[in-house]
């Protein structure tokens, strides 16, 4: 009996010791009282040996069981100041430690996610990146993301076509080597494979990240030149409402009548159907005043609104935009309404689970402007500037488009406290474009996109991201028929942290199909006498970043790219303006490429007031089988190129997407971002960059060179519609409630464009006289002149909630084109009113 009693007491003592619970728990929030997911709680014993750790869940909660003893706690989160605590735990001591982490709001520690699909410091990534904050978009009165993206060094948008470091020129609205994302999901149209800039939600943006260089491993086809990721915002525990209204007008062009009949005029006298230079006679002044197509200055106005709020575990965002633009060109207008929402539910029953849906809808009526007029002016009533009058003498030159777009994005996340993350993201993207007067150009398209992603931490040194993607598209078009495409892909990337050295390695396998054409087989498997072809294209990337000193990082990267032609590039067959032919090319092949970059990221602090970083990169890109639109002569039945010796007619002349061969782009990219104080009361923010590049077509022989469309008789093999030198800068000054800023864009002259627009070949004169007559004279006068424009804004913070601003674009009213026949806006003046509460 005594033995039984002794054993019972012994087991009770052991059990009490076994189940005596000690540890820590709590909640971690930011300055807005918003729970922070993924905060690393590192536990060290006094002697410094790492014992264990955990991370906070989706709402910022955490808990960890520990034995009794003394511990050093370290709370670490990217972009926030690290905090430490010392504790001593006794038996049965479960301590509650709640913490507020403060954002490290320094430009020197910018946080991004696009490089590896998780948050990291900009200085630690292995590739070049740029970041745009919402304030920059708002200060410049941006109604369209295209103008905001165009201010980034090394990035140009030419008539809607984005290009990073010379990777693209002007592709007539089809295909893209830059993948545009909204919340990491592609937003390229199913038919043309291009981005609709006016559909992007400028009214609800948390940050825009631009990834330069081949990015196909994580993002797939169309990312071979880079990625633009637009991240939308979610609410914190404090609700937020923002309303921005703007109204403005266009000034008249600086030289409203110019380049008529091969001559340049400042003032004109209308006599016998010709213009003659005639000083400042009353007649010429009268006619000059009547020359503008507008009686009153064309107006534009826009209204953005956004409200975000949390209702318990439910996150709610509603935003929208209404925009009306009378247009600075005759019969060229734009009217649109857009509304979008982000809805997210954070589960309390299942820790770490969140699900929801994002959506965006836009209805629009607008007119397309293709080319300015080629008519000779024959009466006073028609004395508008030729550069702002569309080529409306031919059918289809000015089309009124009616249509709408919608994307619906259901998603679900599950985050575990051990660092593992599971997510399913989907998107349905539907477009409907209608041209009432020309139904042959009507089209509908829809995309069904889905991505499963798994991320995990292996110890505290390695992060793994893996995923599978499927994108299926259907297109119904009167322009190029009914088609479908299907894209399947799988990827995996490992990011390793070895102290000062960080590395990244990834691979992707991609299958793409358009109708019966599919990815060329790169893997063949022999089974006896049979060979099974696996039509998968593998792409690879690797990068390294080494922290040499506290704010000095060196990096190097290599990335492969792959792009399958869009349906529009392969099958479009039409004639714009009744005579500007676009021929299909069903035999168009995929292009591949690779990019090498070596760079340095240098952070700096000067005194107590200045901080920022400078970034330098040298890059070398190769594109094989590059696809570009070019002008030539074609068989109207087979669409095969014809020899130049064939007499050209209006029927067989036109544009076609062609594989132009191998291309290399080499250059350097410099940028600087800084903020600080000029005086005690004046703050300054600087964002600027310089890009220099050579974009050259490579030929194996003169015969191959002459066979490529639009290279014969060219003085240079420089690729079309690229700038050799570019400088972009933005400066913002703030004095108490007053702010002002100036932005600048400089481009050296384009070295090459389609010869048809400037050729003096007699065979092309018929075309030149009907299409863009006078552009050759314009180009001859301007081809050695750089493009230099300035924008300016002035703001007054009236009170805590209301700000009024004046925004002037093209401050000095420069006259310039980005591609033939498309004169960009003259000076515009806008008044903006912002209320935020």
XYZ file of N, CA, C and O in Angstrom, residues 316-409:
376
model
N -13.380 46.436 -46.093
C -14.219 46.946 -47.167
C -13.575 48.164 -47.810
O -13.200 49.121 -47.125
N -13.456 48.129 -49.139
C -12.945 49.271 -49.912
C -13.865 49.474 -51.104
O -14.181 48.519 -51.821
N -14.292 50.702 -51.314
C -15.058 51.059 -52.495
C -14.411 52.312 -53.095
O -14.063 53.246 -52.376
N -14.216 52.312 -54.408
C -13.545 53.432 -55.061
C -14.090 53.575 -56.476
O -14.689 52.643 -57.033
N -13.866 54.748 -57.073
C -14.356 54.960 -58.420
C -13.761 56.189 -59.068
O -13.062 56.988 -58.429
N -14.031 56.332 -60.355
C -13.511 57.439 -61.138
C -14.510 57.809 -62.229
O -15.080 56.937 -62.877
N -14.730 59.111 -62.396
C -15.523 59.639 -63.504
C -14.647 60.643 -64.237
O -14.096 61.556 -63.626
N -14.497 60.459 -65.562
C -13.582 61.312 -66.308
C -14.207 61.686 -67.642
O -14.778 60.838 -68.338
N -14.104 62.979 -67.986
C -14.598 63.496 -69.259
C -13.511 64.381 -69.857
O -12.998 65.283 -69.189
N -13.158 64.117 -71.107
C -12.114 64.882 -71.792
C -12.622 65.251 -73.183
O -12.912 64.383 -74.006
N -12.766 66.562 -73.441
C -13.200 67.013 -74.760
C -12.114 66.816 -75.812
O -12.408 66.796 -77.010
N -10.850 66.656 -75.376
C -9.766 66.368 -76.294
C -9.170 67.598 -76.935
O -9.882 68.552 -77.261
N -7.860 67.580 -77.115
C -7.177 68.713 -77.739
C -7.091 68.546 -79.252
O -6.570 69.415 -79.952
N -7.626 67.432 -79.778
C -7.634 67.190 -81.219
C -9.074 67.108 -81.702
O -9.965 66.673 -80.982
N -9.290 67.505 -82.930
C -10.638 67.548 -83.482
C -11.307 66.176 -83.389
O -10.737 65.171 -83.794
N -12.527 66.157 -82.847
C -13.336 64.933 -82.766
C -12.688 63.826 -81.950
O -13.037 62.659 -82.106
N -11.759 64.177 -81.082
C -11.075 63.179 -80.258
C -11.467 63.408 -78.802
O -11.082 64.409 -78.199
N -12.290 62.524 -78.218
C -12.817 62.729 -76.879
C -12.764 61.425 -76.095
O -12.516 60.343 -76.653
N -13.010 61.528 -74.787
C -12.987 60.352 -73.920
C -13.951 60.589 -72.761
O -13.899 61.624 -72.102
N -14.861 59.620 -72.527
C -15.769 59.655 -71.393
C -15.782 58.264 -70.763
O -15.995 57.277 -71.456
N -15.538 58.209 -69.474
C -15.515 56.887 -68.832
C -15.978 56.980 -67.381
O -15.854 58.014 -66.723
N -16.512 55.864 -66.912
C -16.894 55.702 -65.518
C -16.323 54.375 -65.032
O -16.497 53.345 -65.681
N -15.638 54.418 -63.908
C -15.012 53.205 -63.365
C -15.355 53.093 -61.880
O -15.348 54.080 -61.157
N -15.634 51.881 -61.445
C -15.900 51.628 -60.036
C -15.236 50.315 -59.657
O -15.238 49.351 -60.442
N -14.615 50.276 -58.487
C -13.917 49.058 -58.056
C -14.061 48.869 -56.558
O -14.363 49.818 -55.811
N -13.855 47.642 -56.129
C -14.004 47.311 -54.716
C -13.037 46.206 -54.326
O -12.678 45.355 -55.149
N -12.586 46.254 -53.080
C -11.810 45.184 -52.451
C -12.573 44.717 -51.220
O -12.853 45.522 -50.316
N -12.892 43.440 -51.174
C -13.618 42.865 -50.049
C -12.804 41.697 -49.496
O -12.416 40.798 -50.245
N -12.567 41.703 -48.187
C -11.761 40.636 -47.573
C -12.309 40.303 -46.193
O -12.627 41.198 -45.409
N -12.433 39.007 -45.927
C -12.895 38.531 -44.622
C -11.776 37.737 -43.965
O -11.259 36.778 -44.544
N -11.403 38.149 -42.748
C -10.361 37.465 -41.977
C -11.024 36.558 -40.946
O -11.680 37.028 -40.018
N -10.862 35.264 -41.115
C -11.574 34.286 -40.298
C -11.065 34.292 -38.859
O -9.866 34.316 -38.604
N -12.005 34.255 -37.914
C -11.641 34.101 -36.505
C -11.657 32.641 -36.084
O -10.979 32.244 -35.140
N -12.424 31.824 -36.781
C -12.518 30.404 -36.425
C -11.283 29.648 -36.863
O -10.821 28.740 -36.182
N -10.746 30.020 -38.032
C -9.549 29.345 -38.530
C -8.428 30.378 -38.567
O -8.408 31.262 -39.420
N -7.531 30.273 -37.651
C -6.455 31.238 -37.526
C -5.592 31.268 -38.795
O -5.144 30.241 -39.284
N -5.384 32.474 -39.369
C -4.536 32.632 -40.544
C -5.258 32.530 -41.869
O -4.632 32.664 -42.923
N -6.582 32.321 -41.843
C -7.348 32.184 -43.079
C -8.011 33.510 -43.436
O -8.597 34.179 -42.584
N -7.916 33.886 -44.698
C -8.602 35.067 -45.221
C -9.080 34.761 -46.630
O -8.425 34.018 -47.372
N -10.215 35.327 -46.988
C -10.739 35.119 -48.335
C -11.580 36.329 -48.721
O -12.011 37.120 -47.866
N -11.790 36.483 -50.027
C -12.541 37.639 -50.471
C -12.579 37.741 -51.980
O -12.279 36.777 -52.705
N -12.902 38.925 -52.439
C -12.982 39.164 -53.875
C -12.681 40.643 -54.141
O -13.111 41.519 -53.391
N -11.913 40.890 -55.188
C -11.700 42.239 -55.707
C -12.384 42.336 -57.069
O -12.470 41.340 -57.791
N -12.839 43.520 -57.426
C -13.526 43.679 -58.708
C -13.319 45.091 -59.229
O -13.154 46.042 -58.450
N -13.349 45.221 -60.538
C -13.199 46.519 -61.191
C -14.064 46.514 -62.450
O -14.024 45.564 -63.237
N -14.841 47.586 -62.624
C -15.720 47.700 -63.792
C -15.548 49.079 -64.402
O -15.430 50.086 -63.694
N -15.548 49.132 -65.749
C -15.468 50.419 -66.430
C -16.327 50.399 -67.689
O -16.256 49.471 -68.490
N -17.135 51.448 -67.863
C -17.838 51.702 -69.108
C -17.229 52.938 -69.760
O -16.894 53.906 -69.076
N -17.098 52.909 -71.074
C -16.358 53.981 -71.746
C -16.909 54.247 -73.144
O -17.314 53.326 -73.850
N -16.902 55.523 -73.519
C -17.159 55.950 -74.897
C -16.021 56.889 -75.270
O -15.788 57.889 -74.587
N -15.305 56.566 -76.326
C -14.174 57.394 -76.728
C -13.974 57.282 -78.231
O -14.503 56.365 -78.878
N -13.203 58.218 -78.770
C -12.828 58.149 -80.181
C -11.346 57.876 -80.293
O -10.551 58.354 -79.476
N -10.984 57.072 -81.281
C -9.577 56.752 -81.526
C -8.969 57.768 -82.481
O -9.596 58.175 -83.460
N -7.747 58.141 -82.202
C -6.999 59.021 -83.098
C -5.810 58.214 -83.614
O -4.986 57.740 -82.835
N -5.737 58.042 -84.931
C -4.654 57.246 -85.504
C -3.582 58.123 -86.125
O -2.422 58.059 -85.745
N -3.958 58.956 -87.092
C -3.012 59.810 -87.800
C -3.595 61.193 -87.983
O -4.803 61.352 -88.134
N -2.726 62.203 -88.005
C -3.232 63.528 -88.306
C -3.544 63.653 -89.792
O -3.151 62.832 -90.601
N -4.235 64.705 -90.147
C -4.751 64.835 -91.499
C -3.645 64.989 -92.537
O -2.570 65.497 -92.252
N -3.927 64.527 -93.734
C -2.993 64.691 -94.838
C -3.549 65.650 -95.881
O -2.950 65.855 -96.911
N -4.749 66.210 -95.608
C -5.376 67.090 -96.596
C -4.646 68.429 -96.687
O -4.143 68.945 -95.693
N -4.629 68.993 -97.883
C -4.189 70.367 -98.029
C -5.356 71.278 -97.644
O -6.502 71.016 -97.984
N -5.057 72.343 -96.948
C -6.114 73.206 -96.453
C -6.550 74.149 -97.559
O -5.729 74.832 -98.159
N -7.846 74.179 -97.817
C -8.318 74.916 -98.998
C -9.310 76.015 -98.681
O -9.748 76.709 -99.581
N -9.712 76.176 -97.441
C -10.610 77.286 -97.125
C -10.385 77.722 -95.683
O -9.752 77.032 -94.895
N -10.925 78.879 -95.369
C -10.695 79.430 -94.037
C -11.285 78.529 -92.962
O -10.716 78.320 -91.906
N -12.430 77.932 -93.224
C -13.100 77.091 -92.231
C -12.265 75.888 -91.846
O -12.341 75.400 -90.740
N -11.425 75.415 -92.774
C -10.622 74.227 -92.494
C -9.213 74.521 -92.048
O -8.344 73.703 -92.227
N -8.985 75.712 -91.491
C -7.613 76.095 -91.184
C -7.152 75.630 -89.814
O -6.349 76.286 -89.165
N -7.659 74.512 -89.309
C -7.134 73.946 -88.078
C -5.699 73.499 -88.319
O -5.287 73.236 -89.431
N -4.967 73.353 -87.228
C -3.624 72.801 -87.348
C -3.712 71.369 -87.850
O -4.510 70.572 -87.366
N -2.879 71.017 -88.814
C -2.924 69.655 -89.337
C -2.551 68.646 -88.266
O -2.945 67.479 -88.340
N -1.781 69.057 -87.267
C -1.323 68.095 -86.275
C -2.391 67.750 -85.250
O -2.217 66.812 -84.473
N -3.496 68.509 -85.206
C -4.565 68.173 -84.275
C -5.840 67.781 -84.991
O -6.871 67.571 -84.363
N -5.775 67.641 -86.317
C -6.931 67.166 -87.073
C -6.712 65.723 -87.488
O -5.679 65.381 -88.063
N -7.651 64.829 -87.215
C -7.468 63.436 -87.625
C -7.647 63.266 -89.122
O -8.266 64.098 -89.791
N -7.106 62.189 -89.634
C -7.221 61.853 -91.058
C -8.644 61.347 -91.303
O -8.892 60.166 -91.473
N -9.592 62.277 -91.326
C -10.992 61.897 -91.370
C -11.562 61.835 -92.779
O -12.725 61.523 -92.975
N -10.730 62.115 -93.779
C -11.220 62.034 -95.155
C -11.448 60.593 -95.575
O -12.204 60.324 -96.506
N -10.780 59.651 -94.906
C -10.907 58.234 -95.241
C -11.785 57.531 -94.215
O -11.726 57.840 -93.031
N -12.587 56.551 -94.640
C -13.473 55.843 -93.713
C -12.661 55.149 -92.612
O -11.620 54.560 -92.865
N -13.141 55.216 -91.390
C -12.515 54.500 -90.293
C -11.372 55.234 -89.638
O -10.754 54.716 -88.713
N -11.054 56.467 -90.093
C -9.943 57.189 -89.483
C -10.285 57.638 -88.069
O -9.441 57.671 -87.197
N -11.546 58.021 -87.855
C -12.004 58.422 -86.530
C -13.139 57.482 -86.145
O -14.234 57.574 -86.695
N -12.866 56.574 -85.228
C -13.878 55.617 -84.793
C -14.317 55.942 -83.376
O -13.485 56.242 -82.508
N -15.606 55.889 -83.136
C -16.147 56.035 -81.797
C -16.316 54.636 -81.213
O -17.045 53.808 -81.762
N -15.600 54.366 -80.133
C -15.638 53.063 -79.479
C -16.557 53.118 -78.264
O -16.446 54.034 -77.444
N -17.424 52.137 -78.165
C -18.264 51.975 -76.990
C -17.985 50.590 -76.417
O -17.913 49.613 -77.158
N -17.844 50.525 -75.142
C -17.582 49.212 -74.576
C -17.406 49.264 -73.081
O -17.504 50.319 -72.446
N -17.140 48.097 -72.516
C -16.893 48.027 -71.085
C -15.925 46.885 -70.792
O -15.725 45.973 -71.594
N -15.321 46.992 -69.621
C -14.386 45.973 -69.145
C -14.719 45.662 -67.694
O -15.138 46.539 -66.944
N -14.495 44.424 -67.328
C -14.738 44.028 -65.944
C -13.758 42.927 -65.573
O -13.469 42.037 -66.371
N -13.198 43.028 -64.377
C -12.455 41.891 -63.826
C -12.984 41.582 -62.432
O -13.309 42.489 -61.654
N -13.118 40.305 -62.148
C -13.577 39.808 -60.850
C -12.522 38.834 -60.354
O -12.172 37.871 -61.054
N -12.008 39.069 -59.133
C -10.842 38.336 -58.642
C -11.115 37.669 -57.294
O -10.755 38.212 -56.235
